[in-house]
């Protein structure tokens, strides 16, 4: 007897219906008609099964802290950083943990079963680091959490930034982060990138830097990050997050930059919800969108994923951790509504993001982890348009979240009828 059998699911656009057999936490077989005795059988009724959503860029230490100690009135990145600084002295481990666990309930219900979260390492107590390490380990059966050591106030700009970074890594934080555009000078930014990449190389870790989150076209730390990746042999293990200045860079310069990034096998994470809100704030009209050049990066074969970045914190007042909402914003803000582009955006919140995190066993083939989501939609385009109900969220062959099918009823005068938004 197997653990779980899913019947009548579609796994791609216009693909025939399949059954999926899961046992011992893995997918055993995917084929059109499986007969097996199972502990649990789910009829997917022709709806779509996808590997879980992956959020490749998040800030779990700040999440759900909106309004503490005050609301961000200007809505800007810099006021957000100031509010976070004001909140830090009042943070408690209990409150950070309670907010993180509340958020993770939302994540699981929305089918996000892997999250890369940055955690501030410039707080001398490293309270956020300790709490999120605990949360990562306690929640590991439910969701893969990867922590990035993030020197929010600057590696060189903040007191003891370097030693705190090293202590966070010693404690078991997974990935080396950075924020070169926030250092005092361009030269310090360059120096911080080199130091952090050397640290990652020495410890065999991945790198994910907040890089060039600015509208200044001369913020070009991504060039240094790409160079250091090559110099230290870190190809495929380095991610440039945000990269918003790329939006404003000179086209000629970008035509040189993108092939270099492709050569270094860089990963990029774009955060359309948050950066559509934070960028262009110093502009009059026209106001810049301020997102990295995603279609062009993808055309160069560079792995691009999308992140939620923030949910109800000093930087962003909205969100439920729905990665399809992120992809939906991406479709508009990046001019990516073409059919194939929508496919690419779906990849950006699933398989591309899993590649950024370096997840093992991700996918819907036999042998992969039995992690998947059944959506109340029958195609990727429908999923992007509808942000559909996550009917079942499955982790290692076990249902961890369930939401009933949502069907509206309308009465146009001839009695109630069901509305199908498809
Ligand atoms: Fe971020």
mmCIF file with all atom_site columns, C-alpha atoms in Angstrom, residues 7-132:
data_model
loop_
_atom_site.group_PDB
_atom_site.id
_atom_site.type_symbol
_atom_site.label_atom_id
_atom_site.label_alt_id
_atom_site.label_comp_id
_atom_site.label_asym_id
_atom_site.label_entity_id
_atom_site.label_seq_id
_atom_site.pdbx_PDB_ins_code
_atom_site.Cartn_x
_atom_site.Cartn_y
_atom_site.Cartn_z
_atom_site.occupancy
_atom_site.B_iso_or_equiv
_atom_site.pdbx_formal_charge
_atom_site.auth_seq_id
_atom_site.auth_comp_id
_atom_site.auth_asym_id
_atom_site.auth_atom_id
_atom_site.pdbx_PDB_model_num
ATOM 1   C CA . UNK A 1 7   ? -5.848  11.003 -9.679  1.00 0.00 ? 7   UNK A CA 1
ATOM 2   C CA . UNK A 1 8   ? -6.807  13.065 -12.736 1.00 0.00 ? 8   UNK A CA 1
ATOM 3   C CA . UNK A 1 9   ? -4.321  15.921 -12.529 1.00 0.00 ? 9   UNK A CA 1
ATOM 4   C CA . UNK A 1 10  ? -2.947  18.076 -15.295 1.00 0.00 ? 10  UNK A CA 1
ATOM 5   C CA . UNK A 1 11  ? 0.730   18.968 -15.000 1.00 0.00 ? 11  UNK A CA 1
ATOM 6   C CA . UNK A 1 12  ? 1.160   21.377 -17.868 1.00 0.00 ? 12  UNK A CA 1
ATOM 7   C CA . UNK A 1 13  ? -0.610  23.401 -20.483 1.00 0.00 ? 13  UNK A CA 1
ATOM 8   C CA . UNK A 1 14  ? -2.984  21.084 -22.397 1.00 0.00 ? 14  UNK A CA 1
ATOM 9   C CA . UNK A 1 15  ? -1.195  17.960 -21.169 1.00 0.00 ? 15  UNK A CA 1
ATOM 10  C CA . UNK A 1 16  ? -3.284  14.772 -20.749 1.00 0.00 ? 16  UNK A CA 1
ATOM 11  C CA . UNK A 1 17  ? -4.459  13.944 -17.240 1.00 0.00 ? 17  UNK A CA 1
ATOM 12  C CA . UNK A 1 18  ? -2.091  11.909 -15.087 1.00 0.00 ? 18  UNK A CA 1
ATOM 13  C CA . UNK A 1 19  ? -2.059  10.088 -11.776 1.00 0.00 ? 19  UNK A CA 1
ATOM 14  C CA . UNK A 1 20  ? 0.785   10.562 -9.286  1.00 0.00 ? 20  UNK A CA 1
ATOM 15  C CA . UNK A 1 21  ? 1.846   7.879  -6.821  1.00 0.00 ? 21  UNK A CA 1
ATOM 16  C CA . UNK A 1 22  ? 3.770   8.945  -3.709  1.00 0.00 ? 22  UNK A CA 1
ATOM 17  C CA . UNK A 1 23  ? 5.411   6.807  -1.061  1.00 0.00 ? 23  UNK A CA 1
ATOM 18  C CA . UNK A 1 24  ? 7.998   7.360  1.665   1.00 0.00 ? 24  UNK A CA 1
ATOM 19  C CA . UNK A 1 25  ? 8.155   11.073 0.909   1.00 0.00 ? 25  UNK A CA 1
ATOM 20  C CA . UNK A 1 26  ? 8.975   10.620 -2.781  1.00 0.00 ? 26  UNK A CA 1
ATOM 21  C CA . UNK A 1 27  ? 7.139   10.532 -6.087  1.00 0.00 ? 27  UNK A CA 1
ATOM 22  C CA . UNK A 1 28  ? 7.160   6.939  -7.302  1.00 0.00 ? 28  UNK A CA 1
ATOM 23  C CA . UNK A 1 29  ? 5.413   7.251  -10.635 1.00 0.00 ? 29  UNK A CA 1
ATOM 24  C CA . UNK A 1 30  ? 3.593   9.759  -12.823 1.00 0.00 ? 30  UNK A CA 1
ATOM 25  C CA . UNK A 1 31  ? 1.508   8.207  -15.586 1.00 0.00 ? 31  UNK A CA 1
ATOM 26  C CA . UNK A 1 32  ? -1.935  8.385  -17.233 1.00 0.00 ? 32  UNK A CA 1
ATOM 27  C CA . UNK A 1 33  ? -3.642  5.599  -15.350 1.00 0.00 ? 33  UNK A CA 1
ATOM 28  C CA . UNK A 1 34  ? -2.286  4.201  -12.131 1.00 0.00 ? 34  UNK A CA 1
ATOM 29  C CA . UNK A 1 35  ? -3.997  1.549  -10.081 1.00 0.00 ? 35  UNK A CA 1
ATOM 30  C CA . UNK A 1 36  ? -2.645  1.226  -6.565  1.00 0.00 ? 36  UNK A CA 1
ATOM 31  C CA . UNK A 1 37  ? -3.984  0.824  -3.095  1.00 0.00 ? 37  UNK A CA 1
ATOM 32  C CA . UNK A 1 38  ? -3.255  4.011  -1.171  1.00 0.00 ? 38  UNK A CA 1
ATOM 33  C CA . UNK A 1 39  ? -3.668  5.276  2.369   1.00 0.00 ? 39  UNK A CA 1
ATOM 34  C CA . UNK A 1 40  ? -5.104  8.472  0.871   1.00 0.00 ? 40  UNK A CA 1
ATOM 35  C CA . UNK A 1 41  ? -6.471  9.165  -2.610  1.00 0.00 ? 41  UNK A CA 1
ATOM 36  C CA . UNK A 1 42  ? -7.149  12.662 -3.928  1.00 0.00 ? 42  UNK A CA 1
ATOM 37  C CA . UNK A 1 43  ? -9.218  13.312 -7.049  1.00 0.00 ? 43  UNK A CA 1
ATOM 38  C CA . UNK A 1 44  ? -7.673  16.421 -8.638  1.00 0.00 ? 44  UNK A CA 1
ATOM 39  C CA . UNK A 1 45  ? -10.726 16.704 -10.960 1.00 0.00 ? 45  UNK A CA 1
ATOM 40  C CA . UNK A 1 46  ? -8.614  17.830 -13.888 1.00 0.00 ? 46  UNK A CA 1
ATOM 41  C CA . UNK A 1 47  ? -7.015  20.673 -11.937 1.00 0.00 ? 47  UNK A CA 1
ATOM 42  C CA . UNK A 1 48  ? -3.347  21.480 -12.153 1.00 0.00 ? 48  UNK A CA 1
ATOM 43  C CA . UNK A 1 49  ? -0.569  20.066 -9.988  1.00 0.00 ? 49  UNK A CA 1
ATOM 44  C CA . UNK A 1 50  ? 2.617   22.083 -9.702  1.00 0.00 ? 50  UNK A CA 1
ATOM 45  C CA . UNK A 1 51  ? 5.796   21.658 -7.691  1.00 0.00 ? 51  UNK A CA 1
ATOM 46  C CA . UNK A 1 52  ? 5.584   23.991 -4.686  1.00 0.00 ? 52  UNK A CA 1
ATOM 47  C CA . UNK A 1 53  ? 6.153   27.698 -4.937  1.00 0.00 ? 53  UNK A CA 1
ATOM 48  C CA . UNK A 1 54  ? 9.552   28.919 -3.769  1.00 0.00 ? 54  UNK A CA 1
ATOM 49  C CA . UNK A 1 55  ? 10.142  32.415 -2.397  1.00 0.00 ? 55  UNK A CA 1
ATOM 50  C CA . UNK A 1 56  ? 13.774  33.178 -3.192  1.00 0.00 ? 56  UNK A CA 1
ATOM 51  C CA . UNK A 1 57  ? 13.919  36.527 -1.362  1.00 0.00 ? 57  UNK A CA 1
ATOM 52  C CA . UNK A 1 58  ? 12.229  37.344 1.920   1.00 0.00 ? 58  UNK A CA 1
ATOM 53  C CA . UNK A 1 59  ? 12.821  39.152 5.249   1.00 0.00 ? 59  UNK A CA 1
ATOM 54  C CA . UNK A 1 60  ? 11.326  36.926 7.940   1.00 0.00 ? 60  UNK A CA 1
ATOM 55  C CA . UNK A 1 61  ? 12.835  38.798 10.900  1.00 0.00 ? 61  UNK A CA 1
ATOM 56  C CA . UNK A 1 62  ? 10.857  41.945 10.060  1.00 0.00 ? 62  UNK A CA 1
ATOM 57  C CA . UNK A 1 63  ? 7.670   40.383 8.734   1.00 0.00 ? 63  UNK A CA 1
ATOM 58  C CA . UNK A 1 64  ? 4.284   41.331 10.215  1.00 0.00 ? 64  UNK A CA 1
ATOM 59  C CA . UNK A 1 65  ? 5.876   44.114 12.301  1.00 0.00 ? 65  UNK A CA 1
ATOM 60  C CA . UNK A 1 66  ? 3.996   46.854 10.434  1.00 0.00 ? 66  UNK A CA 1
ATOM 61  C CA . UNK A 1 67  ? 3.156   49.799 12.667  1.00 0.00 ? 67  UNK A CA 1
ATOM 62  C CA . UNK A 1 68  ? 5.908   49.038 15.195  1.00 0.00 ? 68  UNK A CA 1
ATOM 63  C CA . UNK A 1 69  ? 6.845   51.535 16.478  1.00 0.00 ? 69  UNK A CA 1
ATOM 64  C CA . UNK A 1 70  ? 5.150   53.631 13.768  1.00 0.00 ? 70  UNK A CA 1
ATOM 65  C CA . UNK A 1 71  ? 3.863   53.431 10.199  1.00 0.00 ? 71  UNK A CA 1
ATOM 66  C CA . UNK A 1 72  ? 5.993   54.382 7.201   1.00 0.00 ? 72  UNK A CA 1
ATOM 67  C CA . UNK A 1 73  ? 4.360   57.652 6.150   1.00 0.00 ? 73  UNK A CA 1
ATOM 68  C CA . UNK A 1 74  ? 6.511   58.394 3.102   1.00 0.00 ? 74  UNK A CA 1
ATOM 69  C CA . UNK A 1 75  ? 6.520   54.788 1.927   1.00 0.00 ? 75  UNK A CA 1
ATOM 70  C CA . UNK A 1 76  ? 10.220  55.070 1.050   1.00 0.00 ? 76  UNK A CA 1
ATOM 71  C CA . UNK A 1 77  ? 13.050  52.560 1.490   1.00 0.00 ? 77  UNK A CA 1
ATOM 72  C CA . UNK A 1 78  ? 15.055  54.982 3.637   1.00 0.00 ? 78  UNK A CA 1
ATOM 73  C CA . UNK A 1 79  ? 12.168  55.699 6.038   1.00 0.00 ? 79  UNK A CA 1
ATOM 74  C CA . UNK A 1 80  ? 11.667  51.920 6.221   1.00 0.00 ? 80  UNK A CA 1
ATOM 75  C CA . UNK A 1 81  ? 15.314  51.430 7.222   1.00 0.00 ? 81  UNK A CA 1
ATOM 76  C CA . UNK A 1 82  ? 14.946  54.198 9.871   1.00 0.00 ? 82  UNK A CA 1
ATOM 77  C CA . UNK A 1 83  ? 11.789  52.578 11.318  1.00 0.00 ? 83  UNK A CA 1
ATOM 78  C CA . UNK A 1 84  ? 13.537  49.178 11.445  1.00 0.00 ? 84  UNK A CA 1
ATOM 79  C CA . UNK A 1 85  ? 16.382  50.891 13.364  1.00 0.00 ? 85  UNK A CA 1
ATOM 80  C CA . UNK A 1 86  ? 13.854  52.376 15.826  1.00 0.00 ? 86  UNK A CA 1
ATOM 81  C CA . UNK A 1 87  ? 12.163  49.012 16.307  1.00 0.00 ? 87  UNK A CA 1
ATOM 82  C CA . UNK A 1 88  ? 15.364  47.006 16.885  1.00 0.00 ? 88  UNK A CA 1
ATOM 83  C CA . UNK A 1 89  ? 15.891  47.953 20.575  1.00 0.00 ? 89  UNK A CA 1
ATOM 84  C CA . UNK A 1 90  ? 12.329  46.787 21.383  1.00 0.00 ? 90  UNK A CA 1
ATOM 85  C CA . UNK A 1 91  ? 12.482  43.460 19.561  1.00 0.00 ? 91  UNK A CA 1
ATOM 86  C CA . UNK A 1 92  ? 12.065  40.309 21.641  1.00 0.00 ? 92  UNK A CA 1
ATOM 87  C CA . UNK A 1 93  ? 12.833  36.743 20.560  1.00 0.00 ? 93  UNK A CA 1
ATOM 88  C CA . UNK A 1 94  ? 9.292   35.669 21.473  1.00 0.00 ? 94  UNK A CA 1
ATOM 89  C CA . UNK A 1 95  ? 7.691   38.333 19.275  1.00 0.00 ? 95  UNK A CA 1
ATOM 90  C CA . UNK A 1 96  ? 9.979   37.658 16.295  1.00 0.00 ? 96  UNK A CA 1
ATOM 91  C CA . UNK A 1 97  ? 9.296   33.947 16.543  1.00 0.00 ? 97  UNK A CA 1
ATOM 92  C CA . UNK A 1 98  ? 5.523   34.363 16.895  1.00 0.00 ? 98  UNK A CA 1
ATOM 93  C CA . UNK A 1 99  ? 5.407   36.598 13.810  1.00 0.00 ? 99  UNK A CA 1
ATOM 94  C CA . UNK A 1 100 ? 7.612   34.215 11.793  1.00 0.00 ? 100 UNK A CA 1
ATOM 95  C CA . UNK A 1 101 ? 5.436   31.223 12.698  1.00 0.00 ? 101 UNK A CA 1
ATOM 96  C CA . UNK A 1 102 ? 2.272   33.139 11.842  1.00 0.00 ? 102 UNK A CA 1
ATOM 97  C CA . UNK A 1 103 ? 3.773   34.029 8.467   1.00 0.00 ? 103 UNK A CA 1
ATOM 98  C CA . UNK A 1 104 ? 4.801   30.419 7.842   1.00 0.00 ? 104 UNK A CA 1
ATOM 99  C CA . UNK A 1 105 ? 1.196   29.315 8.274   1.00 0.00 ? 105 UNK A CA 1
ATOM 100 C CA . UNK A 1 106 ? 0.300   31.715 5.467   1.00 0.00 ? 106 UNK A CA 1
ATOM 101 C CA . UNK A 1 107 ? 3.243   30.451 3.387   1.00 0.00 ? 107 UNK A CA 1
ATOM 102 C CA . UNK A 1 108 ? 2.233   26.802 3.693   1.00 0.00 ? 108 UNK A CA 1
ATOM 103 C CA . UNK A 1 109 ? -1.432  27.570 2.984   1.00 0.00 ? 109 UNK A CA 1
ATOM 104 C CA . UNK A 1 110 ? -0.329  29.374 -0.192  1.00 0.00 ? 110 UNK A CA 1
ATOM 105 C CA . UNK A 1 111 ? 1.892   26.445 -1.218  1.00 0.00 ? 111 UNK A CA 1
ATOM 106 C CA . UNK A 1 112 ? 5.314   28.032 -0.537  1.00 0.00 ? 112 UNK A CA 1
ATOM 107 C CA . UNK A 1 113 ? 7.391   25.147 0.722   1.00 0.00 ? 113 UNK A CA 1
ATOM 108 C CA . UNK A 1 114 ? 10.826  26.751 0.398   1.00 0.00 ? 114 UNK A CA 1
ATOM 109 C CA . UNK A 1 115 ? 11.866  30.237 1.456   1.00 0.00 ? 115 UNK A CA 1
ATOM 110 C CA . UNK A 1 116 ? 15.216  32.028 1.369   1.00 0.00 ? 116 UNK A CA 1
ATOM 111 C CA . UNK A 1 117 ? 15.087  34.708 4.026   1.00 0.00 ? 117 UNK A CA 1
ATOM 112 C CA . UNK A 1 118 ? 17.635  37.378 4.838   1.00 0.00 ? 118 UNK A CA 1
ATOM 113 C CA . UNK A 1 119 ? 18.271  38.033 8.518   1.00 0.00 ? 119 UNK A CA 1
ATOM 114 C CA . UNK A 1 120 ? 19.821  41.220 9.881   1.00 0.00 ? 120 UNK A CA 1
ATOM 115 C CA . UNK A 1 121 ? 23.303  40.622 11.323  1.00 0.00 ? 121 UNK A CA 1
ATOM 116 C CA . UNK A 1 122 ? 24.057  44.210 12.362  1.00 0.00 ? 122 UNK A CA 1
ATOM 117 C CA . UNK A 1 123 ? 22.164  43.867 15.649  1.00 0.00 ? 123 UNK A CA 1
ATOM 118 C CA . UNK A 1 124 ? 24.938  43.149 18.194  1.00 0.00 ? 124 UNK A CA 1
ATOM 119 C CA . UNK A 1 125 ? 22.810  40.566 20.021  1.00 0.00 ? 125 UNK A CA 1
ATOM 120 C CA . UNK A 1 126 ? 22.111  38.606 16.796  1.00 0.00 ? 126 UNK A CA 1
ATOM 121 C CA . UNK A 1 127 ? 18.662  37.985 18.229  1.00 0.00 ? 127 UNK A CA 1
ATOM 122 C CA . UNK A 1 128 ? 17.010  37.612 14.823  1.00 0.00 ? 128 UNK A CA 1
ATOM 123 C CA . UNK A 1 129 ? 19.687  35.121 13.764  1.00 0.00 ? 129 UNK A CA 1
ATOM 124 C CA . UNK A 1 130 ? 19.145  32.924 16.822  1.00 0.00 ? 130 UNK A CA 1
ATOM 125 C CA . UNK A 1 131 ? 15.359  33.007 16.468  1.00 0.00 ? 131 UNK A CA 1
ATOM 126 C CA . UNK A 1 132 ? 15.311  32.224 12.748  1.00 0.00 ? 132 UNK A CA 1
#
